[in-house]
Amino acid sequence: MSTLNKEDPKQLVKQLELWEDNEVNTFLNKQPEREDNFYTLGGFPVKRTYTALDTKDIPIDDIGLPGQYPFTRGPYPTMYRSRYWTMRQIAGFGTGEDTNNRFKYLISQGQTGLSTDFDMPTLMGYDSDHPMSDGEVGREGVAIDTLADMEALFDGIDLEKISVSMTINPTAWILLAMYIALAKRRGDDLNKLSGTVQADILKEYVAQKEYIYPISPSVRIVRDCITYCAENMKRYNPINISGYHISEAGSSPLHEIAFTMANATTYVEEVVKTGMDVDQFAPRLAFFFVGQADFFEEIAKFRAARRVWAKIMKNQFGAKKAESMRLRFHCQTAAASLTKPQYKVNIMRTTVQALAAVLGGAQSLHTNGMDEAFAIPTEEAMKIALRTQQVIADETNVANVIDPLGGSYFLENLTTQYENKIFEILDEVKEKGGTIKLIEEGWFQKHIADFAYETALKKQDGQKPVIGVNKYVEENEQADITTHPYDSTTADRQISRLQTVRATRDNNKIEKLLNELIEVAKDERQNIMPITIELVDAGATMGDIVEKLRTLWGTYRENPVF
Amino acid sequence: MPTSSADLVARLKKGDLRAASRLMSRAEAHDDETLNSLGAIYKAAGQAHIVGLTGVPGSGKSTLVSKLVEGMREDGRKVGIIAIDPSSPFSGGAILGDRIRMTNLVMDEGVFIRSMATRGSTGGLARSALTSVDILDAAGFDVIIIETVGVGQDEVEIAKASHSTLVVSAPGLGDDVQAIKAGILEIADIHVVSKCDRSDSNRTITDLKVMLAMGINIAIKDRDGKPLWQVPVVGTSSETGEGIKTLIDTLDKHRNVHLNTELGEERLRQIAEYRTFKTAEDLLRNRFFKSTNKTIKNVVEQIAKRESDPFTASNDLLKKIAF
Amino acid sequence: MGLPIRVLLAKVGLDGHDRGVKVVARTLRDAGMDVIYTGLHRTPEEVVNAAVQEDVDILGISLLSGAHMTICPKIMQLLEDKDAADTIVVVGGVVPDEDVTPLKEMGVKELLLQDTPPKEIVARLEKLVEERGPR
Ligand code: B12
Ligand SMILES: Nc1nc2c(ncn2[C@@H]2O[C@H](COP(=O)(O)OP(=O)(O)O)[C@@H](O)[C@H]2O)c(=O)[nH]1
Ligand SMILES: [Mg+2]
């Protein structure tokens, strides 16, 4: 028996032909395949099987080794063999105290990082007693108005020891300022703080729809977060450039990565414009992707994302340090793939998605609760989701070999196809006038809306099977589930602390600082962080700061695209 | 039991806007009972300044309307807006997107916004849009703006069937003078170049001015050959507010040139003629297709068999209508 | 002459989940309806004003933020106040089962929640307008 020989593709072509003529045909004659053509969830056609012919054109250096440029196989040389990914379940509801309890519970269950979700008023920059906040305080996340809330949120948690992620965007810089002010009050070393604010405003305009100001001042704020952290917080990720929301808003996995890269390069360009060396800040840029349902496609997607980023940083931005080129990402399993009917099946879905994230080399992971389609998660749902990760880590041995699917004909081929398509899209973005222009024109949004609509139609006609929804449906199913209760005293509790802060602070000082803030905001060369830290430390509310800047910058209004 | 249209008209005349919006729906639906009331509305109307506004899609019309109206509201004028967007040629449905640019006006009691779809060439757009204008006029609005997309004959004519017609062009939508391409250069009483916050807007203004200078003599003159109205080009920005005040003043000037003048009366006659024709066309079409009358069926049958021809038959049908 | 059904689709409050409402907008347009979308972050007052001026057959509210028990009563009251109680109100998005009955009691005609197939949404809305009859 001869060995498969890469040098002799002819032999392989021949072998394939014979196989198709003989074995395959014999079987096809007996029973046709389920479909004429098979596709990934993202629409990439897939073949019956893959061989060395499908990888022969891939440069061996593109695949490389873990921890080596272009990092296809992982950002680090030892990966999970030294430390598992960070198990980071999101928590956030009610007041700071309420969420603090959940944090402590999750830590006691073995969680290794914290992740905070905020309520809509906090996400959008309204104080809890603003009319727009009515009915929303502490409902979809934790309510934060002032530094006092932040103190309650992290009470008894050592910020030098645990990394904290905050899902916050247009108001990210204010939350970051509060985090810093809190750490300073506690006497923590800023260079020991680790974690991230999401602060990825560009994807807000296209996907998550949390925005306050027009694009240009908003990007400037992001720039300020990045440069401030590069100079003052060595271990902190000032941004989490996110494809997750793009995907959940409906996009294909390909567009998830391509659009995220378009956004990422825009931030890098903005920071470089300030004169900061790319290697000074790029190592702390972090990413956030979804873990979708198409198992292999997701793994290929993650691997391609790493390769693309490495090449962009090296070739386009001239980065020198390896750390600037290695893409690290947090992953969340795909919430929009979870269903209300037969909700326990969500645990299986999440498990498979989580496994893809691990095999794809994620640095941090949130697994969704089985109650995702009902309300924000209960303690019980989060525990099982955390256990899912722990089972993968501790019981399956998948974490012992790095990039175990590397070298798979199929996977390497798909990884490279992904890479090529991502670069094609990035070229198109450039050619059409750049990321910000295309956001204004709704170009990204249109792609997302189209795929979302297509998905809805495919679900409707069963082309995209969803167990419990369009397949194996149980008539008259009664959901036997306890969901997260909303505590109706939340708003009162929250507003009363807010009023206490307002009553006890030095209002003249706040006034003076707010005027300084405006001056800093007007001068693009200045950094908005220091004055904001002063403000929150003096008891300014998030609403004070946001409204003041609205007088200068105005409000963004979107042109919806269908 | 639905309220009678006559009741609605009575309420309308007292300024009841709920009645106004319901009457618009009924008129658009070609509801027979309502059609009988429309005459009364027409006669009650006639006070408002009607402004037609057109331009290619994306030229910034809706955004401009929102700023323009904000400005007009400062001196207390009540403003009605009829915003027309195209229907999908495939499904006949539409996503009417103009209103979304006007959210700043939604809480203003002195502003009324109504979205309408074009509904293809047989939808009677002109009739129903201009009827909606009457309704707002009768309800006491001082200014009524009709925004139409400057493509398609009907849409352009509707913008023309107003006291003052604005044609909007924007920078960045291609190299040609858009108004020429769209065939709407000549209909403008005032040319607006929007998005003047953009650096390429000067070029659009210059191109347009050159075109106007070269083109047909568009200045309107009095008997002695003294120009009464020279079509101006006004640059505006809905971002910075630049030019909005000037545009309002220019509109007022245009209105004054036409108020109680021979010129204005001529324009009113033209509008009346257009409306009569459009309404007649629409009624005819409706009667034709709604008809349960045997006559039309028989005629059609004969034509199909080539026993008669469409020309003779149409003539015969029209003879039954006395002008 | 039958006019297309007129629908105002509204996002009220701070909720930014708009994937669903966009799917619905497109679905209804493709089914021949006239759709007006309010855009994000509107107040109940703004939405009701628009519904009145546009004289829509249906006011469709898309809510995934959990604030429906605060927002819906306000909207129902405002419709009443503005003589527009004959507007058919429909809610879509994420609403817990136990809130369905109270919402219907306050006048919401139908709730079309997660994973309702687009065709079914069209059929339900057509049915509701038919049941209402002329107005
Ligand atoms: C996708 C998603 C997101 C995306 C949204 C992208 C976007 N632009 O829409 C992203 C990732 C950005 C996101 C963010 C957040 N999300 Co979210 N999200 C979801 C998720 C997983 C799916 C929603 C979805 O789009 N489904 C697909 C569409 C097609 O379905 P649909 O919206 O339900 O619409 C269908 C029907 O409901 C109906 N319909 C909808 N509207 C209307 C209107 C009318 C008139 C009609 C007739 C029908 C109709 O028709 C549609 C087709 O069938 C849900 C959970 C879930 N499974 O529902 C959570 C969920 C809604 N999110 C939640 C939360 C908390 C948030 C955040 C606040 C988290 C945070 N603290 O940061 C943010 C807030 C974002 C914001 N700006 O508001 C919670 C809400 C909790 C609650 N209501 O009690 C949920 C329930 C998840 C959870 N269990 O915690 N989210
Ligand atoms: N820069 C700039 N953009 C504008 C201006 N007016 C409108 N736009 C943008 O142009 C696009 C089309 O505007 P819209 O009013 O809907 O145009 P319409 O289709 O002509 O009604 C939108 O993206 C607006 O934000 C303006 O004055 N300046
Ligand atoms: Mg428009």
PDB file of N, CA, C and O in Angstrom, chain A residues 388-443:
ATOM      1  N   THR A 388     -21.433  23.035  32.174  1.00  0.00           N
ATOM      2  CA  THR A 388     -21.179  22.581  30.801  1.00  0.00           C
ATOM      3  C   THR A 388     -19.719  22.828  30.438  1.00  0.00           C
ATOM      4  O   THR A 388     -19.035  21.955  29.897  1.00  0.00           O
ATOM      5  N   GLN A 389     -19.252  24.011  30.746  1.00  0.00           N
ATOM      6  CA  GLN A 389     -17.847  24.337  30.467  1.00  0.00           C
ATOM      7  C   GLN A 389     -16.917  23.464  31.299  1.00  0.00           C
ATOM      8  O   GLN A 389     -15.879  23.001  30.815  1.00  0.00           O
ATOM      9  N   GLN A 390     -17.304  23.265  32.540  1.00  0.00           N
ATOM     10  CA  GLN A 390     -16.431  22.490  33.421  1.00  0.00           C
ATOM     11  C   GLN A 390     -16.332  21.035  32.958  1.00  0.00           C
ATOM     12  O   GLN A 390     -15.266  20.417  33.038  1.00  0.00           O
ATOM     13  N   VAL A 391     -17.437  20.514  32.436  1.00  0.00           N
ATOM     14  CA  VAL A 391     -17.397  19.150  31.905  1.00  0.00           C
ATOM     15  C   VAL A 391     -16.447  19.079  30.709  1.00  0.00           C
ATOM     16  O   VAL A 391     -15.597  18.196  30.609  1.00  0.00           O
ATOM     17  N   ILE A 392     -16.590  20.059  29.821  1.00  0.00           N
ATOM     18  CA  ILE A 392     -15.704  20.064  28.653  1.00  0.00           C
ATOM     19  C   ILE A 392     -14.243  20.138  29.113  1.00  0.00           C
ATOM     20  O   ILE A 392     -13.374  19.411  28.615  1.00  0.00           O
ATOM     21  N   ALA A 393     -13.983  20.986  30.084  1.00  0.00           N
ATOM     22  CA  ALA A 393     -12.603  21.172  30.540  1.00  0.00           C
ATOM     23  C   ALA A 393     -12.084  19.940  31.278  1.00  0.00           C
ATOM     24  O   ALA A 393     -11.002  19.436  30.973  1.00  0.00           O
ATOM     25  N   ASP A 394     -12.863  19.470  32.222  1.00  0.00           N
ATOM     26  CA  ASP A 394     -12.314  18.475  33.148  1.00  0.00           C
ATOM     27  C   ASP A 394     -12.575  17.025  32.760  1.00  0.00           C
ATOM     28  O   ASP A 394     -11.871  16.128  33.206  1.00  0.00           O
ATOM     29  N   GLU A 395     -13.589  16.781  31.958  1.00  0.00           N
ATOM     30  CA  GLU A 395     -13.948  15.383  31.733  1.00  0.00           C
ATOM     31  C   GLU A 395     -13.671  14.861  30.332  1.00  0.00           C
ATOM     32  O   GLU A 395     -13.708  13.661  30.101  1.00  0.00           O
ATOM     33  N   THR A 396     -13.458  15.736  29.378  1.00  0.00           N
ATOM     34  CA  THR A 396     -13.373  15.226  27.998  1.00  0.00           C
ATOM     35  C   THR A 396     -11.969  15.121  27.427  1.00  0.00           C
ATOM     36  O   THR A 396     -11.774  14.567  26.350  1.00  0.00           O
ATOM     37  N   ASN A 397     -11.003  15.711  28.103  1.00  0.00           N
ATOM     38  CA  ASN A 397      -9.613  15.736  27.631  1.00  0.00           C
ATOM     39  C   ASN A 397      -9.403  16.525  26.333  1.00  0.00           C
ATOM     40  O   ASN A 397      -8.300  16.475  25.781  1.00  0.00           O
ATOM     41  N   VAL A 398     -10.421  17.231  25.862  1.00  0.00           N
ATOM     42  CA  VAL A 398     -10.205  17.979  24.608  1.00  0.00           C
ATOM     43  C   VAL A 398      -9.198  19.105  24.772  1.00  0.00           C
ATOM     44  O   VAL A 398      -8.643  19.595  23.795  1.00  0.00           O
ATOM     45  N   ALA A 399      -8.992  19.515  26.024  1.00  0.00           N
ATOM     46  CA  ALA A 399      -8.110  20.665  26.248  1.00  0.00           C
ATOM     47  C   ALA A 399      -6.634  20.274  26.290  1.00  0.00           C
ATOM     48  O   ALA A 399      -5.768  21.131  26.453  1.00  0.00           O
ATOM     49  N   ASN A 400      -6.355  18.999  26.125  1.00  0.00           N
ATOM     50  CA  ASN A 400      -4.974  18.548  26.318  1.00  0.00           C
ATOM     51  C   ASN A 400      -4.103  18.651  25.070  1.00  0.00           C
ATOM     52  O   ASN A 400      -2.881  18.621  25.151  1.00  0.00           O
ATOM     53  N   VAL A 401      -4.739  18.710  23.927  1.00  0.00           N
ATOM     54  CA  VAL A 401      -3.988  18.857  22.680  1.00  0.00           C
ATOM     55  C   VAL A 401      -4.378  20.198  22.067  1.00  0.00           C
ATOM     56  O   VAL A 401      -5.570  20.529  22.016  1.00  0.00           O
ATOM     57  N   ILE A 402      -3.396  20.924  21.605  1.00  0.00           N
ATOM     58  CA  ILE A 402      -3.703  22.245  21.055  1.00  0.00           C
ATOM     59  C   ILE A 402      -4.147  22.123  19.593  1.00  0.00           C
ATOM     60  O   ILE A 402      -3.519  21.399  18.816  1.00  0.00           O
ATOM     61  N   ASP A 403      -5.213  22.812  19.270  1.00  0.00           N
ATOM     62  CA  ASP A 403      -5.742  22.814  17.901  1.00  0.00           C
ATOM     63  C   ASP A 403      -5.804  21.403  17.325  1.00  0.00           C
ATOM     64  O   ASP A 403      -5.202  21.121  16.291  1.00  0.00           O
ATOM     65  N   PRO A 404      -6.532  20.525  17.987  1.00  0.00           N
ATOM     66  CA  PRO A 404      -6.525  19.115  17.569  1.00  0.00           C
ATOM     67  C   PRO A 404      -7.044  18.906  16.156  1.00  0.00           C
ATOM     68  O   PRO A 404      -6.761  17.889  15.525  1.00  0.00           O
ATOM     69  N   LEU A 405      -7.780  19.867  15.620  1.00  0.00           N
ATOM     70  CA  LEU A 405      -8.306  19.702  14.261  1.00  0.00           C
ATOM     71  C   LEU A 405      -7.386  20.306  13.205  1.00  0.00           C
ATOM     72  O   LEU A 405      -7.670  20.229  12.014  1.00  0.00           O
ATOM     73  N   GLY A 406      -6.312  20.919  13.666  1.00  0.00           N
ATOM     74  CA  GLY A 406      -5.353  21.468  12.713  1.00  0.00           C
ATOM     75  C   GLY A 406      -4.853  20.363  11.802  1.00  0.00           C
ATOM     76  O   GLY A 406      -4.602  19.238  12.237  1.00  0.00           O
ATOM     77  N   GLY A 407      -4.740  20.673  10.537  1.00  0.00           N
ATOM     78  CA  GLY A 407      -4.274  19.661   9.599  1.00  0.00           C
ATOM     79  C   GLY A 407      -5.402  18.883   8.963  1.00  0.00           C
ATOM     80  O   GLY A 407      -5.191  18.192   7.964  1.00  0.00           O
ATOM     81  N   SER A 408      -6.581  19.009   9.502  1.00  0.00           N
ATOM     82  CA  SER A 408      -7.733  18.363   8.858  1.00  0.00           C
ATOM     83  C   SER A 408      -7.918  18.990   7.473  1.00  0.00           C
ATOM     84  O   SER A 408      -7.919  20.210   7.336  1.00  0.00           O
ATOM     85  N   TYR A 409      -8.029  18.137   6.468  1.00  0.00           N
ATOM     86  CA  TYR A 409      -8.155  18.673   5.103  1.00  0.00           C
ATOM     87  C   TYR A 409      -9.311  19.659   5.032  1.00  0.00           C
ATOM     88  O   TYR A 409      -9.225  20.732   4.468  1.00  0.00           O
ATOM     89  N   PHE A 410     -10.442  19.237   5.564  1.00  0.00           N
ATOM     90  CA  PHE A 410     -11.644  20.057   5.501  1.00  0.00           C
ATOM     91  C   PHE A 410     -11.424  21.374   6.234  1.00  0.00           C
ATOM     92  O   PHE A 410     -11.662  22.462   5.705  1.00  0.00           O
ATOM     93  N   LEU A 411     -10.956  21.261   7.455  1.00  0.00           N
ATOM     94  CA  LEU A 411     -10.852  22.454   8.275  1.00  0.00           C
ATOM     95  C   LEU A 411      -9.828  23.446   7.747  1.00  0.00           C
ATOM     96  O   LEU A 411     -10.060  24.654   7.749  1.00  0.00           O
ATOM     97  N   GLU A 412      -8.699  22.918   7.306  1.00  0.00           N
ATOM     98  CA  GLU A 412      -7.687  23.840   6.780  1.00  0.00           C
ATOM     99  C   GLU A 412      -8.210  24.514   5.513  1.00  0.00           C
ATOM    100  O   GLU A 412      -7.985  25.698   5.290  1.00  0.00           O
ATOM    101  N   ASN A 413      -8.915  23.727   4.710  1.00  0.00           N
ATOM    102  CA  ASN A 413      -9.457  24.296   3.484  1.00  0.00           C
ATOM    103  C   ASN A 413     -10.470  25.395   3.803  1.00  0.00           C
ATOM    104  O   ASN A 413     -10.446  26.483   3.239  1.00  0.00           O
ATOM    105  N   LEU A 414     -11.360  25.111   4.726  1.00  0.00           N
ATOM    106  CA  LEU A 414     -12.391  26.090   5.069  1.00  0.00           C
ATOM    107  C   LEU A 414     -11.772  27.321   5.734  1.00  0.00           C
ATOM    108  O   LEU A 414     -12.190  28.458   5.487  1.00  0.00           O
ATOM    109  N   THR A 415     -10.761  27.084   6.556  1.00  0.00           N
ATOM    110  CA  THR A 415     -10.067  28.209   7.200  1.00  0.00           C
ATOM    111  C   THR A 415      -9.515  29.154   6.133  1.00  0.00           C
ATOM    112  O   THR A 415      -9.686  30.379   6.215  1.00  0.00           O
ATOM    113  N   THR A 416      -8.890  28.580   5.135  1.00  0.00           N
ATOM    114  CA  THR A 416      -8.284  29.414   4.092  1.00  0.00           C
ATOM    115  C   THR A 416      -9.353  30.093   3.239  1.00  0.00           C
ATOM    116  O   THR A 416      -9.226  31.265   2.874  1.00  0.00           O
ATOM    117  N   GLN A 417     -10.438  29.368   2.953  1.00  0.00           N
ATOM    118  CA  GLN A 417     -11.537  30.026   2.223  1.00  0.00           C
ATOM    119  C   GLN A 417     -12.060  31.213   2.999  1.00  0.00           C
ATOM    120  O   GLN A 417     -12.335  32.272   2.442  1.00  0.00           O
ATOM    121  N   TYR A 418     -12.192  31.007   4.301  1.00  0.00           N
ATOM    122  CA  TYR A 418     -12.651  32.103   5.160  1.00  0.00           C
ATOM    123  C   TYR A 418     -11.693  33.284   5.090  1.00  0.00           C
ATOM    124  O   TYR A 418     -12.094  34.434   4.920  1.00  0.00           O
ATOM    125  N   GLU A 419     -10.419  32.966   5.226  1.00  0.00           N
ATOM    126  CA  GLU A 419      -9.420  34.036   5.183  1.00  0.00           C
ATOM    127  C   GLU A 419      -9.553  34.841   3.884  1.00  0.00           C
ATOM    128  O   GLU A 419      -9.610  36.067   3.902  1.00  0.00           O
ATOM    129  N   ASN A 420      -9.619  34.130   2.777  1.00  0.00           N
ATOM    130  CA  ASN A 420      -9.677  34.822   1.487  1.00  0.00           C
ATOM    131  C   ASN A 420     -10.909  35.704   1.370  1.00  0.00           C
ATOM    132  O   ASN A 420     -10.847  36.841   0.921  1.00  0.00           O
ATOM    133  N   LYS A 421     -12.038  35.143   1.784  1.00  0.00           N
ATOM    134  CA  LYS A 421     -13.283  35.920   1.683  1.00  0.00           C
ATOM    135  C   LYS A 421     -13.251  37.143   2.600  1.00  0.00           C
ATOM    136  O   LYS A 421     -13.763  38.210   2.249  1.00  0.00           O
ATOM    137  N   ILE A 422     -12.676  36.974   3.764  1.00  0.00           N
ATOM    138  CA  ILE A 422     -12.613  38.115   4.692  1.00  0.00           C
ATOM    139  C   ILE A 422     -11.787  39.231   4.061  1.00  0.00           C
ATOM    140  O   ILE A 422     -12.199  40.392   4.056  1.00  0.00           O
ATOM    141  N   PHE A 423     -10.647  38.861   3.490  1.00  0.00           N
ATOM    142  CA  PHE A 423      -9.825  39.892   2.850  1.00  0.00           C
ATOM    143  C   PHE A 423     -10.548  40.526   1.661  1.00  0.00           C
ATOM    144  O   PHE A 423     -10.441  41.729   1.433  1.00  0.00           O
ATOM    145  N   GLU A 424     -11.297  39.715   0.933  1.00  0.00           N
ATOM    146  CA  GLU A 424     -12.069  40.289  -0.187  1.00  0.00           C
ATOM    147  C   GLU A 424     -13.039  41.349   0.306  1.00  0.00           C
ATOM    148  O   GLU A 424     -13.182  42.421  -0.280  1.00  0.00           O
ATOM    149  N   ILE A 425     -13.721  41.022   1.401  1.00  0.00           N
ATOM    150  CA  ILE A 425     -14.700  41.979   1.923  1.00  0.00           C
ATOM    151  C   ILE A 425     -13.994  43.234   2.431  1.00  0.00           C
ATOM    152  O   ILE A 425     -14.453  44.355   2.201  1.00  0.00           O
ATOM    153  N   LEU A 426     -12.868  43.044   3.093  1.00  0.00           N
ATOM    154  CA  LEU A 426     -12.130  44.206   3.595  1.00  0.00           C
ATOM    155  C   LEU A 426     -11.682  45.103   2.434  1.00  0.00           C
ATOM    156  O   LEU A 426     -11.734  46.332   2.535  1.00  0.00           O
ATOM    157  N   ASP A 427     -11.279  44.484   1.345  1.00  0.00           N
ATOM    158  CA  ASP A 427     -10.907  45.283   0.172  1.00  0.00           C
ATOM    159  C   ASP A 427     -12.114  46.051  -0.350  1.00  0.00           C
ATOM    160  O   ASP A 427     -12.015  47.212  -0.738  1.00  0.00           O
ATOM    161  N   GLU A 428     -13.233  45.371  -0.369  1.00  0.00           N
ATOM    162  CA  GLU A 428     -14.444  46.026  -0.865  1.00  0.00           C
ATOM    163  C   GLU A 428     -14.807  47.232   0.007  1.00  0.00           C
ATOM    164  O   GLU A 428     -15.183  48.289  -0.499  1.00  0.00           O
ATOM    165  N   VAL A 429     -14.674  47.057   1.312  1.00  0.00           N
ATOM    166  CA  VAL A 429     -14.984  48.152   2.234  1.00  0.00           C
ATOM    167  C   VAL A 429     -14.085  49.347   1.929  1.00  0.00           C
ATOM    168  O   VAL A 429     -14.534  50.493   1.853  1.00  0.00           O
ATOM    169  N   LYS A 430     -12.805  49.062   1.751  1.00  0.00           N
ATOM    170  CA  LYS A 430     -11.857  50.139   1.455  1.00  0.00           C
ATOM    171  C   LYS A 430     -12.253  50.850   0.163  1.00  0.00           C
ATOM    172  O   LYS A 430     -12.320  52.070   0.089  1.00  0.00           O
ATOM    173  N   GLU A 431     -12.529  50.026  -0.835  1.00  0.00           N
ATOM    174  CA  GLU A 431     -12.824  50.564  -2.147  1.00  0.00           C
ATOM    175  C   GLU A 431     -14.095  51.417  -2.128  1.00  0.00           C
ATOM    176  O   GLU A 431     -14.212  52.409  -2.838  1.00  0.00           O
ATOM    177  N   LYS A 432     -15.038  51.031  -1.295  1.00  0.00           N
ATOM    178  CA  LYS A 432     -16.306  51.765  -1.259  1.00  0.00           C
ATOM    179  C   LYS A 432     -16.243  52.994  -0.355  1.00  0.00           C
ATOM    180  O   LYS A 432     -17.254  53.660  -0.163  1.00  0.00           O
ATOM    181  N   GLY A 433     -15.096  53.232   0.234  1.00  0.00           N
ATOM    182  CA  GLY A 433     -14.978  54.488   0.982  1.00  0.00           C
ATOM    183  C   GLY A 433     -14.745  54.337   2.477  1.00  0.00           C
ATOM    184  O   GLY A 433     -14.764  55.325   3.207  1.00  0.00           O
ATOM    185  N   GLY A 434     -14.593  53.112   2.941  1.00  0.00           N
ATOM    186  CA  GLY A 434     -14.219  52.927   4.338  1.00  0.00           C
ATOM    187  C   GLY A 434     -15.383  52.630   5.264  1.00  0.00           C
ATOM    188  O   GLY A 434     -16.543  52.850   4.931  1.00  0.00           O
ATOM    189  N   THR A 435     -15.019  52.134   6.438  1.00  0.00           N
ATOM    190  CA  THR A 435     -16.000  51.622   7.394  1.00  0.00           C
ATOM    191  C   THR A 435     -17.048  52.666   7.793  1.00  0.00           C
ATOM    192  O   THR A 435     -18.246  52.403   7.741  1.00  0.00           O
ATOM    193  N   ILE A 436     -16.580  53.842   8.177  1.00  0.00           N
ATOM    194  CA  ILE A 436     -17.533  54.812   8.723  1.00  0.00           C
ATOM    195  C   ILE A 436     -18.510  55.273   7.651  1.00  0.00           C
ATOM    196  O   ILE A 436     -19.724  55.363   7.883  1.00  0.00           O
ATOM    197  N   LYS A 437     -18.005  55.501   6.474  1.00  0.00           N
ATOM    198  CA  LYS A 437     -18.888  55.899   5.373  1.00  0.00           C
ATOM    199  C   LYS A 437     -19.931  54.807   5.110  1.00  0.00           C
ATOM    200  O   LYS A 437     -21.115  55.085   4.921  1.00  0.00           O
ATOM    201  N   LEU A 438     -19.471  53.568   5.121  1.00  0.00           N
ATOM    202  CA  LEU A 438     -20.405  52.475   4.840  1.00  0.00           C
ATOM    203  C   LEU A 438     -21.415  52.273   5.972  1.00  0.00           C
ATOM    204  O   LEU A 438     -22.536  51.831   5.735  1.00  0.00           O
ATOM    205  N   ILE A 439     -21.018  52.591   7.193  1.00  0.00           N
ATOM    206  CA  ILE A 439     -22.000  52.524   8.281  1.00  0.00           C
ATOM    207  C   ILE A 439     -23.079  53.571   8.011  1.00  0.00           C
ATOM    208  O   ILE A 439     -24.277  53.301   8.097  1.00  0.00           O
ATOM    209  N   GLU A 440     -22.632  54.781   7.655  1.00  0.00           N
ATOM    210  CA  GLU A 440     -23.606  55.850   7.394  1.00  0.00           C
ATOM    211  C   GLU A 440     -24.531  55.486   6.238  1.00  0.00           C
ATOM    212  O   GLU A 440     -25.696  55.842   6.234  1.00  0.00           O
ATOM    213  N   GLU A 441     -24.003  54.771   5.292  1.00  0.00           N
ATOM    214  CA  GLU A 441     -24.828  54.397   4.140  1.00  0.00           C
ATOM    215  C   GLU A 441     -25.639  53.124   4.384  1.00  0.00           C
ATOM    216  O   GLU A 441     -26.394  52.697   3.519  1.00  0.00           O
ATOM    217  N   GLY A 442     -25.442  52.505   5.526  1.00  0.00           N
ATOM    218  CA  GLY A 442     -26.235  51.319   5.837  1.00  0.00           C
ATOM    219  C   GLY A 442     -25.781  50.053   5.129  1.00  0.00           C
ATOM    220  O   GLY A 442     -26.522  49.074   5.065  1.00  0.00           O
ATOM    221  N   TRP A 443     -24.569  50.065   4.639  1.00  0.00           N
ATOM    222  CA  TRP A 443     -24.085  48.922   3.853  1.00  0.00           C
ATOM    223  C   TRP A 443     -23.960  47.657   4.701  1.00  0.00           C
ATOM    224  O   TRP A 443     -24.459  46.592   4.325  1.00  0.00           O
TER     225      TRP A 443
END
